[in-house]
PDB file of C-alpha atoms in Angstrom:
ATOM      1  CA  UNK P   4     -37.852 191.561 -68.503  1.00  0.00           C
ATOM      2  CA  UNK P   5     -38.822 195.062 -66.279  1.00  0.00           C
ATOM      3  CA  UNK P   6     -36.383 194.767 -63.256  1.00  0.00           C
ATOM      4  CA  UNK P   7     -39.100 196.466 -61.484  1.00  0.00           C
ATOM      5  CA  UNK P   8     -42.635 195.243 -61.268  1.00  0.00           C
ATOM      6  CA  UNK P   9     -45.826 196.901 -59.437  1.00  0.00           C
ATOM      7  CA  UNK P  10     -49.404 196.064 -59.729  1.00  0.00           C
ATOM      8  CA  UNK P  11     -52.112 196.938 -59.939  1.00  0.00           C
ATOM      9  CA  UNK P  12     -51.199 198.476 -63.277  1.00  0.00           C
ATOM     10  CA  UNK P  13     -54.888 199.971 -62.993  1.00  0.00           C
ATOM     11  CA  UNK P  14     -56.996 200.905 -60.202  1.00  0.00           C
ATOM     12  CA  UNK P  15     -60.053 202.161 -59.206  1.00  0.00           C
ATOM     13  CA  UNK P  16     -61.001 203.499 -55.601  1.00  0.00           C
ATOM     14  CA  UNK P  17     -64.159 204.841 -53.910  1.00  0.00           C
ATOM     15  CA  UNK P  18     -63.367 207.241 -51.461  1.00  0.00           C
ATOM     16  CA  UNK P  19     -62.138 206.283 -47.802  1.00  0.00           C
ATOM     17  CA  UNK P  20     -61.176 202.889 -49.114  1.00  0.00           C
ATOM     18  CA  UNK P  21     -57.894 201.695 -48.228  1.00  0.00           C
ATOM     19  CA  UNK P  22     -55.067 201.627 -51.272  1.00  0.00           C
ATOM     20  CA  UNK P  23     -52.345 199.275 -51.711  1.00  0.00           C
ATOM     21  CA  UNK P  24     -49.936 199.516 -54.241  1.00  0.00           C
ATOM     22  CA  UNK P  25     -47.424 197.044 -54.923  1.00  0.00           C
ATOM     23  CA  UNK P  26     -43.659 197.381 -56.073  1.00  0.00           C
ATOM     24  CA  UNK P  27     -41.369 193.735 -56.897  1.00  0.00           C
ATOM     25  CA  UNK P  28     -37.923 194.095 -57.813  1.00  0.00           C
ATOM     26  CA  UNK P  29     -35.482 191.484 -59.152  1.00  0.00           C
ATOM     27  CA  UNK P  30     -31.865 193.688 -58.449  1.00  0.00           C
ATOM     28  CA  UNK P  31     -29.917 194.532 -55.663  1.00  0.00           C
ATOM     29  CA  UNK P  32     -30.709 197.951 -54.396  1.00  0.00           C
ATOM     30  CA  UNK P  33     -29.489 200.637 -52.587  1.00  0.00           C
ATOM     31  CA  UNK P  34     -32.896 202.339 -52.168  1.00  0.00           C
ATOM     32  CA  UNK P  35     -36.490 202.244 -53.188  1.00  0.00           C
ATOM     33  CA  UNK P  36     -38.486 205.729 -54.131  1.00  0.00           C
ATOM     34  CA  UNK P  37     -42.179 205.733 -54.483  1.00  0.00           C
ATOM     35  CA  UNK P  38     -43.061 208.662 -57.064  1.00  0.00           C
ATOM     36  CA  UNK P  39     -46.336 210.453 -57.874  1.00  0.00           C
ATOM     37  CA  UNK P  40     -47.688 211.884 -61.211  1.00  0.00           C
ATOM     38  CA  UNK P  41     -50.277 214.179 -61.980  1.00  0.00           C
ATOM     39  CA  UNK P  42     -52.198 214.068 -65.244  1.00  0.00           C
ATOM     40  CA  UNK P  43     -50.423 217.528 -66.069  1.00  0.00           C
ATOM     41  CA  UNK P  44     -46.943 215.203 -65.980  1.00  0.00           C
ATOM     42  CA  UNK P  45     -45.610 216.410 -62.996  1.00  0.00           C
ATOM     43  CA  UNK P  46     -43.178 214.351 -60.683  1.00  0.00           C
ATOM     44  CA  UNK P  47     -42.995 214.301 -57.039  1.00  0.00           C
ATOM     45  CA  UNK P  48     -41.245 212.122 -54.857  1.00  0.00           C
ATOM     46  CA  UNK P  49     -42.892 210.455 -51.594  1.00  0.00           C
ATOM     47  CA  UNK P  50     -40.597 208.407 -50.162  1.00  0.00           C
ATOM     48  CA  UNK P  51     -37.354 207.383 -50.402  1.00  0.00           C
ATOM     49  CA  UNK P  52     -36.299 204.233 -47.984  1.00  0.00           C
ATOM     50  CA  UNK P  53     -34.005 201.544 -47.619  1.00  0.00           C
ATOM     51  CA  UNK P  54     -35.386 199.476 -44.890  1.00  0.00           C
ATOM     52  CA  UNK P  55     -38.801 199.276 -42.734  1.00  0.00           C
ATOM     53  CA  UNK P  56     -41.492 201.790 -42.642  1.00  0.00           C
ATOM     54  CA  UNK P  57     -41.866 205.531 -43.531  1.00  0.00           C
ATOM     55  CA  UNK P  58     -45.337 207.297 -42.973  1.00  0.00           C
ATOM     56  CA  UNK P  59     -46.650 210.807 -44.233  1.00  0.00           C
ATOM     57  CA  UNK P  60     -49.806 211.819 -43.522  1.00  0.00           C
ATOM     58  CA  UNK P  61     -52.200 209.310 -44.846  1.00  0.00           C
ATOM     59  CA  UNK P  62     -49.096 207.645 -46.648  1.00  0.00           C
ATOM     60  CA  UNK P  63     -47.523 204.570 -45.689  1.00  0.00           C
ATOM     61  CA  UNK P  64     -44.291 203.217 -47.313  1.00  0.00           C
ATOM     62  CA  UNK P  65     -43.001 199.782 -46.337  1.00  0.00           C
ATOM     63  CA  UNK P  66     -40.319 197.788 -47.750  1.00  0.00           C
ATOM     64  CA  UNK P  67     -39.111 194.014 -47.050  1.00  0.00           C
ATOM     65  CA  UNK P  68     -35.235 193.700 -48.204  1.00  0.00           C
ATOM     66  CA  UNK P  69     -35.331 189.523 -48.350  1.00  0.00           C
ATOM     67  CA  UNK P  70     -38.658 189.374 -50.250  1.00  0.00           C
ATOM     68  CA  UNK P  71     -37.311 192.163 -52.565  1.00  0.00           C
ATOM     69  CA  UNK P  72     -40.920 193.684 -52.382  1.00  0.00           C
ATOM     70  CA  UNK P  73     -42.278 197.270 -51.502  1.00  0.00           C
ATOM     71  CA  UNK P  74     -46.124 198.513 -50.925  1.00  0.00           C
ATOM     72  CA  UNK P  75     -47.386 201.828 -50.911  1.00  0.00           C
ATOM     73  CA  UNK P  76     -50.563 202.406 -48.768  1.00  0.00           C
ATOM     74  CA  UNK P  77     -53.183 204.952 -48.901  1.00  0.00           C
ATOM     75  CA  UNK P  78     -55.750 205.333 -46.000  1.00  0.00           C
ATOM     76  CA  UNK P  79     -58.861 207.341 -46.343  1.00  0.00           C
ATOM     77  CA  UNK P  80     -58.162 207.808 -49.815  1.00  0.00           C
ATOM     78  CA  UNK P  81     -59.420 210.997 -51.854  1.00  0.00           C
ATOM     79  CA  UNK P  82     -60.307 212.065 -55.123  1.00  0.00           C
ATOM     80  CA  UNK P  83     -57.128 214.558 -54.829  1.00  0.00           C
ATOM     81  CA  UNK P  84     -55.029 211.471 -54.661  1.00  0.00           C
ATOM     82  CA  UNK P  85     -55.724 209.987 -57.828  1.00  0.00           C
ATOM     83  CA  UNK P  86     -52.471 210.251 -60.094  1.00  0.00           C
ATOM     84  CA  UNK P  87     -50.175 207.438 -61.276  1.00  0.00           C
ATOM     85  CA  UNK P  88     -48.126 206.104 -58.939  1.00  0.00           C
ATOM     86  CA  UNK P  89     -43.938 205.252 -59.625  1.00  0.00           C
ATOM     87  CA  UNK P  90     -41.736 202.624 -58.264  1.00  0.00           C
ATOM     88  CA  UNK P  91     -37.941 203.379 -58.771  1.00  0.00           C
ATOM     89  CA  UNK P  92     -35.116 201.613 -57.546  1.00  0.00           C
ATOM     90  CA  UNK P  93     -31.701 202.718 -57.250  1.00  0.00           C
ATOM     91  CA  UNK P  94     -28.995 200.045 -57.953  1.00  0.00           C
ATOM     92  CA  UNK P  95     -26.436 199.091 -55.264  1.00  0.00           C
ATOM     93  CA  UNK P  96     -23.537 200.446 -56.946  1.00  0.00           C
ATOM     94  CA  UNK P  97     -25.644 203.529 -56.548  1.00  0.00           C
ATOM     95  CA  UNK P  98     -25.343 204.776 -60.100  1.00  0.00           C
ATOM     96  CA  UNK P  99     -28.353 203.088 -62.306  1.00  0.00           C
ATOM     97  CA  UNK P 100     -32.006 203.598 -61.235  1.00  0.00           C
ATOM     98  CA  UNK P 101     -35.002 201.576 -62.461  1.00  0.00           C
ATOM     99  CA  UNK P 102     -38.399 202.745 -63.420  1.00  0.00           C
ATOM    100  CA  UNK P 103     -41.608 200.688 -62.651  1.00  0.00           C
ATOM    101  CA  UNK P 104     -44.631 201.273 -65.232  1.00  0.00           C
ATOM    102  CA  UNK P 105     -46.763 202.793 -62.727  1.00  0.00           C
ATOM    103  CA  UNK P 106     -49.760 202.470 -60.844  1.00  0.00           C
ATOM    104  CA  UNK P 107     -52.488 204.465 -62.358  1.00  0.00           C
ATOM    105  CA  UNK P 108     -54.868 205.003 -59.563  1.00  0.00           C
ATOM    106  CA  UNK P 109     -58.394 207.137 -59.354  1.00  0.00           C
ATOM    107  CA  UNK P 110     -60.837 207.772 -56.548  1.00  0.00           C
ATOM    108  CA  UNK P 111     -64.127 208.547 -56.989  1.00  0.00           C
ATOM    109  CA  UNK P 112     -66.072 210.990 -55.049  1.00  0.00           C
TER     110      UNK P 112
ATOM    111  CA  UNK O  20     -39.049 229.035 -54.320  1.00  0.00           C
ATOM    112  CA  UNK O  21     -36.382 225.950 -54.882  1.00  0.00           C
ATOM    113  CA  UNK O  22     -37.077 224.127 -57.832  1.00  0.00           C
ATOM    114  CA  UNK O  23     -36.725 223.028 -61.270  1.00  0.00           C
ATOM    115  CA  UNK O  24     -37.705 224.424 -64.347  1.00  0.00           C
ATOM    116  CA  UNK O  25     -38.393 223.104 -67.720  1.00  0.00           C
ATOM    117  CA  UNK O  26     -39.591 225.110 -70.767  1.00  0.00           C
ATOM    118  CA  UNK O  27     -41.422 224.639 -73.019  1.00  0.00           C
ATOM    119  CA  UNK O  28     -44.255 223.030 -71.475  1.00  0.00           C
ATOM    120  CA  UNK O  29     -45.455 221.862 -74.866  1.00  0.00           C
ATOM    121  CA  UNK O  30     -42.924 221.867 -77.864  1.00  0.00           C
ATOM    122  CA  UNK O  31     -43.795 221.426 -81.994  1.00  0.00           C
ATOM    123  CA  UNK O  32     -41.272 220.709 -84.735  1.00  0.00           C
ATOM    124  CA  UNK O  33     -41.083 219.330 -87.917  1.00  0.00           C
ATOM    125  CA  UNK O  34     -39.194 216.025 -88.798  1.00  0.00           C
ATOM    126  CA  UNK O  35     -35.961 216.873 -89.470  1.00  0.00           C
ATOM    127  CA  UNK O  36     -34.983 219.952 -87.013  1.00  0.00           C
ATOM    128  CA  UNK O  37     -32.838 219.789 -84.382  1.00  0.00           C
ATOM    129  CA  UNK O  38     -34.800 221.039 -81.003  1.00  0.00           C
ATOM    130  CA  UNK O  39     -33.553 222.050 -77.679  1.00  0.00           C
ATOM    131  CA  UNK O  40     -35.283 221.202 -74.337  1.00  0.00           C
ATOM    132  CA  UNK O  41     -34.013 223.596 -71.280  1.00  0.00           C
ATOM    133  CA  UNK O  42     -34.023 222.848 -67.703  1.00  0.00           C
ATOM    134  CA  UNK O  43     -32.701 224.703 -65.067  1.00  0.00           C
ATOM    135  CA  UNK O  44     -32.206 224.373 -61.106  1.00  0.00           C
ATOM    136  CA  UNK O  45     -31.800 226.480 -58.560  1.00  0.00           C
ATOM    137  CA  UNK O  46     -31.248 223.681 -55.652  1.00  0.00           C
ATOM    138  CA  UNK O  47     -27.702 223.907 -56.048  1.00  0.00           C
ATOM    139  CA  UNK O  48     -27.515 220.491 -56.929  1.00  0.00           C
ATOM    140  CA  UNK O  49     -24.787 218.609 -58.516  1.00  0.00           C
ATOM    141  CA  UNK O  50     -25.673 215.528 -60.396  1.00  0.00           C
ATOM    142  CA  UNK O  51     -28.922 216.092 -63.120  1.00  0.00           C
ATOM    143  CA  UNK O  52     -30.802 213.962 -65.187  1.00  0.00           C
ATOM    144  CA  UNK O  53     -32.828 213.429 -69.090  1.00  0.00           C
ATOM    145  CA  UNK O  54     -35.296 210.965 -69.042  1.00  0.00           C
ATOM    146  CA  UNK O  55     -38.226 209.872 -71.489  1.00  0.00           C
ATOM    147  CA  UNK O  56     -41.328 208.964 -70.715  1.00  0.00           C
ATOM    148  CA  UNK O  57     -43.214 207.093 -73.334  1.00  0.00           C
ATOM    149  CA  UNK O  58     -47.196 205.540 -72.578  1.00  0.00           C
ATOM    150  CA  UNK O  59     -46.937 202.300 -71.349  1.00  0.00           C
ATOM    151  CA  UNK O  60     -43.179 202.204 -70.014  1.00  0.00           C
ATOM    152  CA  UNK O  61     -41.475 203.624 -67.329  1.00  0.00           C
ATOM    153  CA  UNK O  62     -39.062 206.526 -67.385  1.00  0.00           C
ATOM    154  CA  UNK O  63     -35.781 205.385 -69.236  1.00  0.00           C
ATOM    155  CA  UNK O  64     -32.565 207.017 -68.872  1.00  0.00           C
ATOM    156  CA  UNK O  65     -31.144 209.537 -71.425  1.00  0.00           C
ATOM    157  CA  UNK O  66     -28.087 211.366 -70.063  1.00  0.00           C
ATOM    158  CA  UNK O  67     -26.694 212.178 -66.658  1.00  0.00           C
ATOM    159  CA  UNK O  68     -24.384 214.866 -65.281  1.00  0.00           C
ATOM    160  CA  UNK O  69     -22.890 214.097 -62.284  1.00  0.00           C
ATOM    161  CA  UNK O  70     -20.673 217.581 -62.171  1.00  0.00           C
ATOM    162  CA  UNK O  71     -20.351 220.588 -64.226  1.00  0.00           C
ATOM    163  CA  UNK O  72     -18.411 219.693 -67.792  1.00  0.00           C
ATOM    164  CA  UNK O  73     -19.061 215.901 -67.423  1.00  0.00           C
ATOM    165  CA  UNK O  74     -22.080 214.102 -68.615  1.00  0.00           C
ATOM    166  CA  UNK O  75     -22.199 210.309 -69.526  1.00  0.00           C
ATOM    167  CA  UNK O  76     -24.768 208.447 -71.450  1.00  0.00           C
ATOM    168  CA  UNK O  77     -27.768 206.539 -70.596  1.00  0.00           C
ATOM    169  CA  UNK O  78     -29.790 203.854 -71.378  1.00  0.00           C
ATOM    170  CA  UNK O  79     -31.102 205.077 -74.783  1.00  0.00           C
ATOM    171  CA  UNK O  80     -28.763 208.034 -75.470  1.00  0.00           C
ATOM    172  CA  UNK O  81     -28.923 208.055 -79.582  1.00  0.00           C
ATOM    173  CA  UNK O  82     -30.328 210.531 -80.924  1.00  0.00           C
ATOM    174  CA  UNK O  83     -29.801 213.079 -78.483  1.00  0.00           C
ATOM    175  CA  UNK O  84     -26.994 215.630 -77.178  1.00  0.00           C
ATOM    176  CA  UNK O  85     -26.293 217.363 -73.808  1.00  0.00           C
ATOM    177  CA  UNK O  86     -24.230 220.042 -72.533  1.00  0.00           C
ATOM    178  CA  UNK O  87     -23.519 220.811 -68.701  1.00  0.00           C
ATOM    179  CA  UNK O  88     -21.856 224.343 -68.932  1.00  0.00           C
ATOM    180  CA  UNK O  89     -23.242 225.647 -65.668  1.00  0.00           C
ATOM    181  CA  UNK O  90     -24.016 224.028 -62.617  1.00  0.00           C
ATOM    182  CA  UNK O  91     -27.666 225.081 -63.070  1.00  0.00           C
ATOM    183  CA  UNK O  92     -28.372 224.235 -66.787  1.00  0.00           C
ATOM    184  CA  UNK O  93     -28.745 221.142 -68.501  1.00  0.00           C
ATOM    185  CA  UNK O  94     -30.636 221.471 -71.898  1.00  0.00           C
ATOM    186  CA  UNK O  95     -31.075 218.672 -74.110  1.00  0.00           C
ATOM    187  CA  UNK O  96     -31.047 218.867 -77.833  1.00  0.00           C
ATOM    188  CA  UNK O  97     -33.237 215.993 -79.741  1.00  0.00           C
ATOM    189  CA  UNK O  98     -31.458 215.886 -83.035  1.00  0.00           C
ATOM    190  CA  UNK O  99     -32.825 214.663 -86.788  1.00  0.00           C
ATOM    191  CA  UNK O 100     -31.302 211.144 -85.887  1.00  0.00           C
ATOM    192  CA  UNK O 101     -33.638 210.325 -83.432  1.00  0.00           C
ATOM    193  CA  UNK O 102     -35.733 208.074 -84.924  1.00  0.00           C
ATOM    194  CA  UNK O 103     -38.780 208.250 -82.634  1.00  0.00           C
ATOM    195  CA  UNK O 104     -38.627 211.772 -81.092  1.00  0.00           C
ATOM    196  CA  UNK O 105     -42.415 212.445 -79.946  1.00  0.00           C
ATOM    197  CA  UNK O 106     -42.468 211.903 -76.055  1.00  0.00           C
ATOM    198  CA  UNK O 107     -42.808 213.633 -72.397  1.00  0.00           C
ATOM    199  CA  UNK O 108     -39.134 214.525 -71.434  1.00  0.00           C
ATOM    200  CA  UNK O 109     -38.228 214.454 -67.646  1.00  0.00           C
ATOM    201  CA  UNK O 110     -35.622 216.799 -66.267  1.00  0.00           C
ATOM    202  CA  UNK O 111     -34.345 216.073 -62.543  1.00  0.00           C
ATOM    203  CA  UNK O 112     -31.851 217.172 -60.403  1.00  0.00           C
ATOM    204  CA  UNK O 113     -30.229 215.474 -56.971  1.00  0.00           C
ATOM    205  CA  UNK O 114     -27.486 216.738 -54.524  1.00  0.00           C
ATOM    206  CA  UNK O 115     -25.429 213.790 -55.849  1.00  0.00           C
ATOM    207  CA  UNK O 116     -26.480 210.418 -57.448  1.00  0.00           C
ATOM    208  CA  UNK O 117     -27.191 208.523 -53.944  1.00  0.00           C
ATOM    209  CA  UNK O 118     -29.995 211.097 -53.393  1.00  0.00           C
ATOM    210  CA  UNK O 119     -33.291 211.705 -53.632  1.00  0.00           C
ATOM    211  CA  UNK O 120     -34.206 213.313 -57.043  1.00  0.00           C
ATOM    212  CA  UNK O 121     -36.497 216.345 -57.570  1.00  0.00           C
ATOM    213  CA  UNK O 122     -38.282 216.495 -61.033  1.00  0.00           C
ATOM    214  CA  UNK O 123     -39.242 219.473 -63.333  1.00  0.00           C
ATOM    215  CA  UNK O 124     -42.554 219.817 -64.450  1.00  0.00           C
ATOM    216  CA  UNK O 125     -41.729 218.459 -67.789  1.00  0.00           C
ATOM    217  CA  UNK O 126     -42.095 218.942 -71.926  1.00  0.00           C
ATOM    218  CA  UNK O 127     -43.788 217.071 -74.448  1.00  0.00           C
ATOM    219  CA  UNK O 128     -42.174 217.044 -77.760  1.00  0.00           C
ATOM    220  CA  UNK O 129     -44.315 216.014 -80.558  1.00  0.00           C
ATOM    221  CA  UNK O 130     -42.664 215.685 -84.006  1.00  0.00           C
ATOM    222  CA  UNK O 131     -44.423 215.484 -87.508  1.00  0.00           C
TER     223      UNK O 131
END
């Protein structure tokens, strides 16, 4: 059993549509990332958050403790945003994180 | 420019041979990180340094060796006992373990 589940595993976009990715997790956590990878491999991190709502740009993160759940939102989405999109969580103790499968997402022109 | 490094981008060996992976930071962070990323699963945990001369094992750790000599170097060595070597290797870095973590651009191994 994956301690961290997100679906869509797949999806497929046309551009300007409105993205939501989702993110469950069945441990206790300390935080909650949201990661992006390129086809070249490539890791960035978008947000990291432990409560509420974080926004950048055309990114939304928000997060809802109780339910243990997390979505990741993209508005006006764009073909430069397809990638694969990461859940992680970072255990309470603070010393084990744990890797969602991804979200592999493309936009088409 | 603040970052991570990891070289080879794209690594060959034969069955057998021991192979190093480098990665290097210059974020003057503490606490670094080997994962493996294999299709289909998400990024699993190979070894973790949380401070210069200390490393600990992690999730799937066999097979593989680590040394944490320098604050900004962490290479990993994939030796002949791992079984299933071929995979994209993750190096990352945070200022301590309760922090965000910034990844290198990674290397994939492929063994024959």
């Amino acid at each position: 059993k994956n301690e961290v589940e997100q679906s869509p595993q797949n999806l497929t976009a046309q551009e300007g549509e409105f993205i939501t990715i989702n993110c469950s997790y069945s441990v206790g956590i300390s935080a909650l990332h949201w990661l992006q990878q390129h086809p070249g491999g490539g890791i960035v991190s978008l947000f990291m958050l432990s409560s509420g709502k974080k926004k950048h740009g055309r990114l939304i993160a928000t997060i809802n403790i109780q339910e243990k759940h997390s979505s990741l939102h993209i508005t006006a989405s764009h073909p430069r945003d397809s990638a694969v999109y990461i859940c992680a969580v970072r255990s309470l103790a603070g010393n084990q994180f744990y890797f969602g499968t991804g979200t592999s997402l493309t936009v088409i022109p | 420019d603040g970052g991570i490094t990891q070289s080879p981008k794209y690594l060959f060996r034969k069955e057998g041979q021991n192979v190093t992976l480098s990665c290097e930071q210059n974020l003057n962070h503490d606490a670094m990180y080997w994962y493996r990323q294999d299709p289909g699963q998400g990024l699993r945990l190979i070894y973790y340094s949380q401070i210069v001369n200390d490393f600990q094992k992690g999730d799937i750790a066999e097979g593989y060796s680590v040394s944490r000599e320098k604050k900004e170097s962490f290479p990993l060595t994939v030796t002949s006992a791992q079984k299933n070597p071929t995979a994209f290797y993750l190096c990352a870095s945070s200022k301590d373990r309760a922090y965000e973590q910034y990844f290198g651009p990674g290397t994939r191994l492929t063994v024959t």
